[in-house]
Short mmCIF file of C-alpha atoms and ligand atoms in Angstrom, two decimals:
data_model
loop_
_atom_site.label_atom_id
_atom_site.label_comp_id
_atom_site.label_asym_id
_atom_site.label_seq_id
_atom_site.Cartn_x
_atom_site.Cartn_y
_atom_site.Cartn_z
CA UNK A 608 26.23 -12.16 -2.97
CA UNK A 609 26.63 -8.55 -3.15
CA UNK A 610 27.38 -7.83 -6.51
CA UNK A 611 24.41 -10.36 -7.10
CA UNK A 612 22.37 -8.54 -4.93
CA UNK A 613 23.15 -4.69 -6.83
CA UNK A 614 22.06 -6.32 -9.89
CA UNK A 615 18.84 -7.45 -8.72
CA UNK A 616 18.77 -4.04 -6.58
CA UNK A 617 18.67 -1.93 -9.84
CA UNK A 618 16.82 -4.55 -12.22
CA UNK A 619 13.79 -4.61 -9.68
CA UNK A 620 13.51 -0.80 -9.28
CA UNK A 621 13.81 -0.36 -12.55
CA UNK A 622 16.47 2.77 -11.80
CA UNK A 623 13.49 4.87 -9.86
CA UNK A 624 14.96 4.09 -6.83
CA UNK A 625 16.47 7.50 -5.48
CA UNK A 626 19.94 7.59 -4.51
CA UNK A 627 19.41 7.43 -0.76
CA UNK A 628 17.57 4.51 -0.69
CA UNK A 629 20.34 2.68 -2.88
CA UNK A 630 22.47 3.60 0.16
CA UNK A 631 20.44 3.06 2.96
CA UNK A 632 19.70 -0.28 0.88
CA UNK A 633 23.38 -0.61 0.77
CA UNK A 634 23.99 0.31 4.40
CA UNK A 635 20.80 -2.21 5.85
CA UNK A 636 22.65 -5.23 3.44
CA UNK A 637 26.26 -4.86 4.85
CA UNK A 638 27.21 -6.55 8.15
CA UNK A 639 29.74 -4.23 9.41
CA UNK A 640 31.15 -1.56 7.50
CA UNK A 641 31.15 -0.70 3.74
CA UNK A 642 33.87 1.56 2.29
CA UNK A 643 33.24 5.05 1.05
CA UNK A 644 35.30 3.73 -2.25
CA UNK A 645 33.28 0.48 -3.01
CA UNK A 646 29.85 3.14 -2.38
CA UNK A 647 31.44 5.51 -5.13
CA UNK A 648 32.00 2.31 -7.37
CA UNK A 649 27.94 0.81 -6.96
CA UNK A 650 26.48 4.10 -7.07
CA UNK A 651 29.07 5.29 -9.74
CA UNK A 652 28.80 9.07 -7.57
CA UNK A 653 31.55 10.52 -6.57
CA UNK A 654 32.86 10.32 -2.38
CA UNK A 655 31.37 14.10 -1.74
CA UNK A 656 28.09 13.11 -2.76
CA UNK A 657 27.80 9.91 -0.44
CA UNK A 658 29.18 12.06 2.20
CA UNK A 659 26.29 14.35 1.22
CA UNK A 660 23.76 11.95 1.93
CA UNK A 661 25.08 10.08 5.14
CA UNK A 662 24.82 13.95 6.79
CA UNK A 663 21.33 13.96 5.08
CA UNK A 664 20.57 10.45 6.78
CA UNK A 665 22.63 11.45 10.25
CA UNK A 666 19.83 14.51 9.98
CA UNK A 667 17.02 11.94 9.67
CA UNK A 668 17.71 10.69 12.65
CA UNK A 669 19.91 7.00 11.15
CA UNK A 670 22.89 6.33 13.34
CA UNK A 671 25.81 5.52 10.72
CA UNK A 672 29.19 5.22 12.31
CA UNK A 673 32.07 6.72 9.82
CA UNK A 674 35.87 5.31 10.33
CA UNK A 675 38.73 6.65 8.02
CA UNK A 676 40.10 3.42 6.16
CA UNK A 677 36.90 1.91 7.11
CA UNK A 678 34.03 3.22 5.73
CA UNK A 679 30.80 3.36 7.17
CA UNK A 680 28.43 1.22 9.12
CA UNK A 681 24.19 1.75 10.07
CA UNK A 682 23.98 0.96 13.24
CA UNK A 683 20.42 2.21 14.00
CA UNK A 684 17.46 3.06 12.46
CA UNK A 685 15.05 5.98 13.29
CA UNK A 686 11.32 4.21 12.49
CA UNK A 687 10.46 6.07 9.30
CA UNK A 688 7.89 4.98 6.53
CA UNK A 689 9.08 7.30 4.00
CA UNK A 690 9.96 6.20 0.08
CA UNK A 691 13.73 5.92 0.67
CA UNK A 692 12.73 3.84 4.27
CA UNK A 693 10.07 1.20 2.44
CA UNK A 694 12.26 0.83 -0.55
CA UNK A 695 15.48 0.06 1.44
CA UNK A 696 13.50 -3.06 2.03
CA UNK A 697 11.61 -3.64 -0.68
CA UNK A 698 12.11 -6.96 -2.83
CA UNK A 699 9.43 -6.25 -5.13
CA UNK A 700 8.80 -6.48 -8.66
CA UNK A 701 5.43 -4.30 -8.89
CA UNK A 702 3.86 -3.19 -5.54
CA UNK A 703 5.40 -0.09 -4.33
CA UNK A 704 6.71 0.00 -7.59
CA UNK A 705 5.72 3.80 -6.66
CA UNK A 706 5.91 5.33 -2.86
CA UNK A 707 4.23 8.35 -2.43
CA UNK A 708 4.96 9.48 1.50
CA UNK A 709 2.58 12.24 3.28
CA UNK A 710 3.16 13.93 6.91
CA UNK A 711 -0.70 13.65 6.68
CA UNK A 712 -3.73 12.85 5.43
CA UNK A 713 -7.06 12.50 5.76
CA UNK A 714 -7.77 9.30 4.34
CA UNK A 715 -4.95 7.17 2.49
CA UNK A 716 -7.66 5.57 0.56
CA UNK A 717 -8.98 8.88 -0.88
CA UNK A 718 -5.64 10.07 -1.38
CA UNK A 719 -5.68 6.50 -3.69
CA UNK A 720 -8.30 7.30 -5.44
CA UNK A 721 -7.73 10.68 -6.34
CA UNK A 722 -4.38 9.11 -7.48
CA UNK A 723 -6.30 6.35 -9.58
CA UNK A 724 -8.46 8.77 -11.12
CA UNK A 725 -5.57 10.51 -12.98
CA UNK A 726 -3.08 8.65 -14.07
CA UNK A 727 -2.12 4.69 -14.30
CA UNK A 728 -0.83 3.41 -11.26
CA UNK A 729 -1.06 0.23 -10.87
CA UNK A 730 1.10 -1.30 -7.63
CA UNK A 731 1.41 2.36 -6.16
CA UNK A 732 1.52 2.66 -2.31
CA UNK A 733 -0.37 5.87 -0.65
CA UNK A 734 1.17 5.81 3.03
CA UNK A 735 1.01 8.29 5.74
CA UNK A 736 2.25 8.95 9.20
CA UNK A 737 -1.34 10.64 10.40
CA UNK A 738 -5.22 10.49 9.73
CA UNK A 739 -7.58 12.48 10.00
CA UNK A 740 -10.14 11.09 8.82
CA UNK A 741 -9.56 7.52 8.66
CA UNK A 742 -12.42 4.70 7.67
CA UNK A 743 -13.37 1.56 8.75
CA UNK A 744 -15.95 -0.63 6.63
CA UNK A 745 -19.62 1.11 6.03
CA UNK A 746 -18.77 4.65 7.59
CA UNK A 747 -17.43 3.70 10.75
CA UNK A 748 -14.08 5.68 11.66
CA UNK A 749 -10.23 3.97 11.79
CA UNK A 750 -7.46 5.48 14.76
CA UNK A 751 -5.02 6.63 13.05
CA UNK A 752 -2.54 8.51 15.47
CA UNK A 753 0.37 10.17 14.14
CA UNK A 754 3.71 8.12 13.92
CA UNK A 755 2.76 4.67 15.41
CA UNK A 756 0.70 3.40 12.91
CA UNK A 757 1.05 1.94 9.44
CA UNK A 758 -1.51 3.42 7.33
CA UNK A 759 -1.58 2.69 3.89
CA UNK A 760 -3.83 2.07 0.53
CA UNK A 761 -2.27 0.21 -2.73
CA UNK A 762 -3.70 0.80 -6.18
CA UNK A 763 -4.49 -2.32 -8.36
CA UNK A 764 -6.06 -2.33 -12.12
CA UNK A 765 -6.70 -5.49 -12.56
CA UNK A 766 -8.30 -7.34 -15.67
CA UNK A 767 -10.61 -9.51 -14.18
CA UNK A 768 -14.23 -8.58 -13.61
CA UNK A 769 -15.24 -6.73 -10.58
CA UNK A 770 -17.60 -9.66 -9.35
CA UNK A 771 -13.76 -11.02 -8.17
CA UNK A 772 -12.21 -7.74 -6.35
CA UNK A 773 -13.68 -8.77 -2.98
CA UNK A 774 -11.62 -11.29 -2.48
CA UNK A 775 -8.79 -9.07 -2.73
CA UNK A 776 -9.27 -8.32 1.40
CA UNK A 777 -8.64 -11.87 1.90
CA UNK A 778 -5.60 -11.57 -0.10
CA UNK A 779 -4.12 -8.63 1.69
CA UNK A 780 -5.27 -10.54 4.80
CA UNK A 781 -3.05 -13.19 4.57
CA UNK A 782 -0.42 -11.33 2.92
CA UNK A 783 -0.15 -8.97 6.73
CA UNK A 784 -0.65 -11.92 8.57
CA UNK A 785 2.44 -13.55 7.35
CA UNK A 786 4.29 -10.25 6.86
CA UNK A 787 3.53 -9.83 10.69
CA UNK A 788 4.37 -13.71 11.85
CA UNK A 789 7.75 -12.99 9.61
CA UNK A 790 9.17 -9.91 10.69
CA UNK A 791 7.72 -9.83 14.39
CA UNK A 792 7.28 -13.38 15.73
CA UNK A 793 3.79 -12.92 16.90
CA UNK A 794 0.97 -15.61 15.86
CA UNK A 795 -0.91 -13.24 13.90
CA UNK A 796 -4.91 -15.19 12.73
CA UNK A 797 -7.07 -13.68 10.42
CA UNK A 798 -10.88 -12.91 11.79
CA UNK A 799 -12.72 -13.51 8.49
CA UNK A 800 -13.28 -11.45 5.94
CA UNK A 801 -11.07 -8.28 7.01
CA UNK A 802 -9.40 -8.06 10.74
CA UNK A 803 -6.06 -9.58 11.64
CA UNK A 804 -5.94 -10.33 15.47
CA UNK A 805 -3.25 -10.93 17.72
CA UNK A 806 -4.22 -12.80 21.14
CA UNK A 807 -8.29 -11.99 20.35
CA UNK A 808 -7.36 -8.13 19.54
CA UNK A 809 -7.67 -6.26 16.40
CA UNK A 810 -4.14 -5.29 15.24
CA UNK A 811 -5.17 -4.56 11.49
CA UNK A 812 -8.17 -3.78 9.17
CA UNK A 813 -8.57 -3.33 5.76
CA UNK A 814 -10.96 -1.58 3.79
CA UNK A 815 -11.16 -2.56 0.13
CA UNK A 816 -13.41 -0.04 -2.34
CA UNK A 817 -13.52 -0.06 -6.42
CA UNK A 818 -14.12 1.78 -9.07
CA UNK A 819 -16.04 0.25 -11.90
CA UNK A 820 -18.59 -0.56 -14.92
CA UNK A 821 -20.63 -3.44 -14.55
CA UNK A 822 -17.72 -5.69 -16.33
CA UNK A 823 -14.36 -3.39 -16.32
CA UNK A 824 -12.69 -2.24 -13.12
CA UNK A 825 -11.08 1.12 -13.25
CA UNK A 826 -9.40 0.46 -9.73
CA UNK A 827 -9.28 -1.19 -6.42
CA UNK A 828 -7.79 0.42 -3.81
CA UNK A 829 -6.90 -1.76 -0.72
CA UNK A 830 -6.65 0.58 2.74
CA UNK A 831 -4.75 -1.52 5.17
CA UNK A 832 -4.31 -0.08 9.00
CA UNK A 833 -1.99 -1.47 10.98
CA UNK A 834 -1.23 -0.71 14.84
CA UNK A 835 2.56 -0.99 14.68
CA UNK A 836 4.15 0.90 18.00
CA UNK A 837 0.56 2.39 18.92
CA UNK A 838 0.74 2.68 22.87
CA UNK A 839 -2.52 3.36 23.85
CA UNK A 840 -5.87 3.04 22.22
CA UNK A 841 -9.13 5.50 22.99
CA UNK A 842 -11.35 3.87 25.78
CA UNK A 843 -14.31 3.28 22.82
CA UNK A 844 -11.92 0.55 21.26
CA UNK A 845 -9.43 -0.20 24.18
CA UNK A 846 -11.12 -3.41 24.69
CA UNK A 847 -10.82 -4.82 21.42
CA UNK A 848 -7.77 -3.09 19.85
CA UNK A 849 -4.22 -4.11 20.21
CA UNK A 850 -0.49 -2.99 18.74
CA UNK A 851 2.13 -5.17 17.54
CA UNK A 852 4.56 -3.49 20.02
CA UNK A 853 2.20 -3.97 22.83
CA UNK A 854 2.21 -7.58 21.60
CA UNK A 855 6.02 -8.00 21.30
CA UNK A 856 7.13 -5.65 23.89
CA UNK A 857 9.45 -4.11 21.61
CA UNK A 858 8.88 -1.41 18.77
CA UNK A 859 8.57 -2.51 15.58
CA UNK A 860 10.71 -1.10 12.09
CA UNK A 861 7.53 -0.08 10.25
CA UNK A 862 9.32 0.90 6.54
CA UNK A 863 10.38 -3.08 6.97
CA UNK A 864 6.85 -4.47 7.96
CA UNK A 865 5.64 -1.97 5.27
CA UNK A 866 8.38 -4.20 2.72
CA UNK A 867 7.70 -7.62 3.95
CA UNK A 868 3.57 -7.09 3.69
CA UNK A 869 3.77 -5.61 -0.40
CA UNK A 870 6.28 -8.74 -0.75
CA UNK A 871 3.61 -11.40 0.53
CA UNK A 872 1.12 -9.66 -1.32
CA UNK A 873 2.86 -9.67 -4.59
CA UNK A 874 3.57 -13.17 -4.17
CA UNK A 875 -0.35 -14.31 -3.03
CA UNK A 876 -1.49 -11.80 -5.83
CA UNK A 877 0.38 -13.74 -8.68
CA UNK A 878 -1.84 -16.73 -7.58
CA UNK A 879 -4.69 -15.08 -7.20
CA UNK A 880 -4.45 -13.97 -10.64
CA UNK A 881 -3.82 -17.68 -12.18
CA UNK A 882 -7.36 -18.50 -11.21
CA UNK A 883 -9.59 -15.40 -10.53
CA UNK A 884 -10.89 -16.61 -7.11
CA UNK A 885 -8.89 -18.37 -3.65
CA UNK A 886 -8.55 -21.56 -5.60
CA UNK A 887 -4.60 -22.04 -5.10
CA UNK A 888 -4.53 -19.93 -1.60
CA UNK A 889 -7.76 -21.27 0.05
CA UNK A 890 -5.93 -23.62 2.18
CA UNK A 891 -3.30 -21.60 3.05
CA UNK A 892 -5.78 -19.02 3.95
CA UNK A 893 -7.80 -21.51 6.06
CA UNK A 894 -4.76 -22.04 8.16
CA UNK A 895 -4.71 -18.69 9.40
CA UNK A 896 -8.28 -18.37 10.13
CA UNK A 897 -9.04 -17.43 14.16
CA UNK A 898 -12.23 -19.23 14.35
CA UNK A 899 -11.76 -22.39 12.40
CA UNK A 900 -13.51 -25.18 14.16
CA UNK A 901 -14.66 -23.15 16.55
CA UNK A 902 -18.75 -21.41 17.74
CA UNK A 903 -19.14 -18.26 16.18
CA UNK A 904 -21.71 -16.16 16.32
CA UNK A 905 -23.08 -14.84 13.34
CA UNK A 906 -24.97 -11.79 12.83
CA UNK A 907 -26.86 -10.19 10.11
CA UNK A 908 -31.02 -10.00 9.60
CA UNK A 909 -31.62 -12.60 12.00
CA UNK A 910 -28.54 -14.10 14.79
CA UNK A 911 -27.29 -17.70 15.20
CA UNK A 912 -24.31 -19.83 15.82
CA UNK A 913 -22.53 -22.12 13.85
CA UNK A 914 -18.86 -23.84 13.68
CA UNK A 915 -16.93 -21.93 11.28
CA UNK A 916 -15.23 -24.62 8.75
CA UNK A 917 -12.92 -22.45 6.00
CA UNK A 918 -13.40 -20.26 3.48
CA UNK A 919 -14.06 -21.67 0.06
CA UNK A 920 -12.75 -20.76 -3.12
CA UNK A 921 -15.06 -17.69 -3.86
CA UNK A 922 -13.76 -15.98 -0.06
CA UNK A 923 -17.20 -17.50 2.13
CA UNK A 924 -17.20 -18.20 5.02
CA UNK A 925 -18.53 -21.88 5.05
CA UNK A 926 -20.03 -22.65 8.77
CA UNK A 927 -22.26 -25.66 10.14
CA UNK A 928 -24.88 -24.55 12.02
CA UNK A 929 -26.51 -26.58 14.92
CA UNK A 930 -28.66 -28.63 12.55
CA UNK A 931 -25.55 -30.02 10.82
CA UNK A 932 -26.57 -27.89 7.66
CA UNK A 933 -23.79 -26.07 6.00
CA UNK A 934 -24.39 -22.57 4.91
CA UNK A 935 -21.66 -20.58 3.40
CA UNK A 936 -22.02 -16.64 3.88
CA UNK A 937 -20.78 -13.32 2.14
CA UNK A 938 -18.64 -10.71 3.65
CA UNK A 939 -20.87 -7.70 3.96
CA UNK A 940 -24.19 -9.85 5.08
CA UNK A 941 -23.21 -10.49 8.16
CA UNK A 942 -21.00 -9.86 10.87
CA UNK A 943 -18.58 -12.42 12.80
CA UNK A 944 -17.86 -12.57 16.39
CA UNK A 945 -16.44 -14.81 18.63
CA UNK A 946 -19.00 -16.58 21.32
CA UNK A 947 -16.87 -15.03 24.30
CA UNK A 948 -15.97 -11.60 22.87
CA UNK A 949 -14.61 -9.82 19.84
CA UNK A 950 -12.65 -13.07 18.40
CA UNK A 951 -12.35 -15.72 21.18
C1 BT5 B 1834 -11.78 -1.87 9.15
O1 BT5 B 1834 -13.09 -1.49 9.17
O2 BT5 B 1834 -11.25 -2.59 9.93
C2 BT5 B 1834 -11.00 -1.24 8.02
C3 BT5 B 1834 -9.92 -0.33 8.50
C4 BT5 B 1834 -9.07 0.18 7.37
C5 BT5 B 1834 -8.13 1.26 7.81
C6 BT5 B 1834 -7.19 1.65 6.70
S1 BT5 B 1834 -5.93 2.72 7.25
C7 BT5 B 1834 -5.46 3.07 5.64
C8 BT5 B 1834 -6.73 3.16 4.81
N1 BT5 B 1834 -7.26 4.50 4.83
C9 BT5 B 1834 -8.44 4.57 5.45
O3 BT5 B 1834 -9.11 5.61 5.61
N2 BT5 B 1834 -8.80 3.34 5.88
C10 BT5 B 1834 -7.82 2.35 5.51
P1 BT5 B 1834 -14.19 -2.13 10.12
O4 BT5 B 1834 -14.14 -3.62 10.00
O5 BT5 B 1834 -15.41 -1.43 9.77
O6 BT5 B 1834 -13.71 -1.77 11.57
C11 BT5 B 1834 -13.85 -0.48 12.09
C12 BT5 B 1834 -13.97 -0.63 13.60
O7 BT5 B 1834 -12.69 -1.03 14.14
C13 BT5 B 1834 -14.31 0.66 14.29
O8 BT5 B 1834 -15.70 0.85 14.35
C14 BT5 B 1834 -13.72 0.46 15.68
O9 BT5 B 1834 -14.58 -0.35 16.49
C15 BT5 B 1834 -12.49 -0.40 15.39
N3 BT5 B 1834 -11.27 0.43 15.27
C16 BT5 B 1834 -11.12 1.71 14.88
N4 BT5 B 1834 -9.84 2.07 14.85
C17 BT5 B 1834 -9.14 1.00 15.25
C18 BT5 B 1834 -7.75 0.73 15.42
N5 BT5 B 1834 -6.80 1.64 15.18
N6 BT5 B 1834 -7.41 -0.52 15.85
C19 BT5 B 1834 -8.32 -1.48 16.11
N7 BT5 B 1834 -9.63 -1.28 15.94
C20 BT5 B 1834 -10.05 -0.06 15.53
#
């Protein structure tokens, strides 16, 4: 298993992957302890140089317990989404495939784009510990507090034509929900086209923009805000806003939620990608949905309610209204609510 596991550990990261995340990958992959001999061997470094980087770790704030004849063991992490910390996780072939880490920022997605706009970069992750200046959909603002959150935008160039790239959201969509439902147990529903609600409360958004031509997409950029360990929420969104940890009860490791969502998204991405549209995801998709067979209300130029029935494979929303006629409706036309609140 282990050996099997190195070889996959340097064929996926294509020998980018720095040498403390090979250990820390190392470390998180052992139960109990690994020997400072077999670490020489896999990393082909010599002893002073692991020792180098388990006081670099130690520093970081990662519990590793060292025994003579032993070797050494990680017995806690410190919740860190930097590089080393994603790709310690990560079982990817493409997204992440680059990490870049910042203190702060104002906007991940900017940061993306500014990326985009110089050099190929397709499957690079822009994540952050702080906004400044984060955005929701249409110039409203995203919370981002310092160290709680997971705030983070990943590049795509795709080669299908743009008229496809809003679909994407419902891609990354499903891709947190079953990242979240994976790594913390909650029941995590999608609120159609972008939110991801736990219990009726917004515990992720995601804010998809493009660059392109009227056929040819330079870029997409997909902004996705989680609230990981967030403990308390401004009063203007305290009623609708809620964190994973508040949720669980317990923190969350964000580096491996950070892992497990650019893992589902590969994976839903490949099939996206076989057809162009939600074709081979649809149902999957439809499973997740909050409001499926329920009263929504929906809201754009003029306000109605209708039973929301799935998406269908171009991403609508396909709802019944009271008439028995079906209708199915674009994200950005209208907005959804709930008939009791924000997504109940
Ligand atoms: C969204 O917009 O939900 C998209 C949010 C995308 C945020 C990510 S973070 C990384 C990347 N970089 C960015 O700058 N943005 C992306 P929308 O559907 O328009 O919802 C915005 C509304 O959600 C606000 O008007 C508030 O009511 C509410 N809101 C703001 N911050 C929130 C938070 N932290 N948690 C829950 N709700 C929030």
């Amino acid at each position: 298993m282990e050996n099997g596991w190195q070889l996959v550990d340097y064929k996926i990261l294509g020998g980018r992957i720095r040498m403390k995340a090979k250990i820390l990958r190392l470390l998180n992959h052992t139960d109990g302890y690994i020997s400072g001999q077999e670490l020489c061997e896999k990393m082909g470094v010599s002893r002073t140089a692991i020792w180098k980087v388990m006081n670099q770790l130690k520093e970081e704030g990662y519990v590793i317990d060292s025994v003579s004849n032993k070797g050494y063991q990680l017995v806690k992490s410190p919740d860190l989404v930097t590089s080393y910390a994603i790709q310690s996780h990560l079982d990817t072939t493409c997204m992440g495939n680059q990490i870049y880490y910042y203190k702060e920022l104002g906007s991940t997605n900017i940061k993306a784009k500014e990326l985009a706009n110089e050099v190929d970069c397709h499957g690079s992750l822009i994540i952050t510990e702080q906004q400044n200046a984060g955005r929701g959909r249409r110039g409203r603002t995203w919370v981002s507090p310092s160290g709680s959150g997971i705030w983070m935008s990943l590049v795509l160039e795709p080669s299908f034509l743009p008229a496809h790239a809003s679909m994407l959201t419902l891609v990354a969509a499903m891709a947190v929900a079953k990242a979240m439902n994976q790594v913390t147990n909650v029941k995590a529903q999608i609120k159609w086209p972008n939110d991801i609600i736990v219990n009726h409360k917004k515990v992720c958004g995601i804010l998809t923009e493009m660059s392109c031509e009227l056929d040819f997409i330079h870029y997409v950029v997909i902004g996705i805000g989680i609230n990981a360990n967030t403990e308390e929420f401004p009063e203007g969104i305290r009623k609708i806003a809620t964190s994973l940890a508040m949720q669980v009860g317990q923190k969350v490791q964000r580096a491996e939620l950070v892992a497990a969502v650019l893992k589902a998204f590969e994976d839903y991405y490949d099939l996206f990608v076989q057809t162009e549209d939600m074709s081979l995801l649809r149902e999957e998709y439809n499973e997740l949905l909050v409001h499926r067979n329920k009263t929504i209300k929906i809201m754009g130029q003029e306000e109605y309610q209708a039973t929301a029935l799935g998406i269908d494979k171009l991403g609508r929303l396909i709802v019944q209204c009271e008439d028995g006629e079906e209708k199915s409706i674009l994200s950005g036309e209208v907005s959804v609510r709930g008939v009791n609140g924000y997504s109940n």
